[in-house]
Amino acid sequence: MADSQVQGFNEAYQTLKANAEKLRNQDDLDIDALVPIVQQSAAAYAVCKERIAAVRAVLAEHLKEDAGLGDAAE
């Protein structure tokens, strides 16, 4: 699978964790290797951010519906 084709939250999150660990454990910073790591991490972050936003939207809608049902019962 290509780096730019991160599919879901879990895979994207694992990519972020792996890249953070890779950078944390580097003794010498290799700028040439940094560019693809940053690009891959940015793509993974975008996937995570999108999935979290989708969950928030669904929860907000669900909570709004629940609040509406509670008002109707009163």
Short mmCIF file of C-alpha atoms in Angstrom, two decimals:
data_model
loop_
_atom_site.label_atom_id
_atom_site.label_comp_id
_atom_site.label_asym_id
_atom_site.label_seq_id
_atom_site.Cartn_x
_atom_site.Cartn_y
_atom_site.Cartn_z
CA MET A 1 0.00 0.00 0.00
CA ALA A 2 1.30 3.49 -0.85
CA ASP A 3 1.85 5.98 1.95
CA SER A 4 -0.73 8.38 0.52
CA GLN A 5 -3.47 5.74 0.58
CA VAL A 6 -4.14 5.56 4.31
CA GLN A 7 -7.62 4.07 4.58
CA GLY A 8 -9.04 4.30 8.09
CA PHE A 9 -8.54 5.80 11.50
CA ASN A 10 -6.74 2.85 13.09
CA GLU A 11 -4.25 2.53 10.26
CA ALA A 12 -3.67 6.29 10.19
CA TYR A 13 -3.22 6.40 13.96
CA GLN A 14 -0.70 3.56 13.82
CA THR A 15 1.17 5.45 11.10
CA LEU A 16 1.34 8.53 13.31
CA LYS A 17 2.54 6.49 16.28
CA ALA A 18 5.18 4.68 14.22
CA ASN A 19 6.48 7.90 12.67
CA ALA A 20 6.63 9.65 16.03
CA GLU A 21 8.58 6.73 17.47
CA LYS A 22 10.90 6.70 14.46
CA LEU A 23 11.65 10.41 14.92
CA ARG A 24 12.01 10.07 18.68
CA ASN A 25 14.60 7.30 18.29
CA GLN A 26 16.75 9.01 15.66
CA ASP A 27 20.23 9.88 16.86
CA ASP A 28 21.04 12.02 13.84
CA LEU A 29 18.34 13.92 12.02
CA ASP A 30 18.23 12.94 8.35
CA ILE A 31 16.49 15.82 6.59
CA ASP A 32 16.15 13.80 3.37
CA ALA A 33 14.24 11.10 5.27
CA LEU A 34 12.18 13.68 7.15
CA VAL A 35 10.22 14.96 4.14
CA PRO A 36 8.43 11.67 3.34
CA ILE A 37 7.80 11.03 7.04
CA VAL A 38 6.18 14.45 7.40
CA GLN A 39 4.12 13.95 4.22
CA GLN A 40 2.94 10.52 5.36
CA SER A 41 2.15 11.85 8.83
CA ALA A 42 0.22 14.82 7.44
CA ALA A 43 -1.93 12.49 5.33
CA ALA A 44 -2.51 10.19 8.31
CA TYR A 45 -3.39 13.16 10.53
CA ALA A 46 -5.94 14.35 7.97
CA VAL A 47 -7.61 10.92 7.99
CA CYS A 48 -7.74 10.86 11.80
CA LYS A 49 -9.09 14.41 11.94
CA GLU A 50 -11.79 13.62 9.36
CA ARG A 51 -12.91 10.45 11.15
CA ILE A 52 -13.06 12.22 14.52
CA ALA A 53 -15.10 15.03 12.95
CA ALA A 54 -17.48 12.45 11.47
CA VAL A 55 -17.94 10.78 14.86
CA ARG A 56 -18.56 14.14 16.51
CA ALA A 57 -21.18 15.02 13.89
CA VAL A 58 -22.99 11.71 14.37
CA LEU A 59 -22.90 12.09 18.15
CA ALA A 60 -24.16 15.66 17.95
CA GLU A 61 -27.03 14.58 15.72
CA HIS A 62 -27.85 11.66 17.99
CA LEU A 63 -27.76 13.84 21.10
CA LYS A 64 -29.93 16.46 19.39
CA GLU A 65 -32.46 13.75 18.49
CA ASP A 66 -32.41 12.43 22.06
CA ALA A 67 -32.93 15.94 23.42
CA GLY A 68 -35.88 16.40 21.06
CA LEU A 69 -37.47 13.16 22.24
CA GLY A 70 -37.07 14.21 25.85
CA ASP A 71 -38.81 17.52 25.19
CA ALA A 72 -41.71 15.81 23.39
CA ALA A 73 -42.31 13.45 26.32
CA GLU A 74 -42.76 16.29 28.78
#
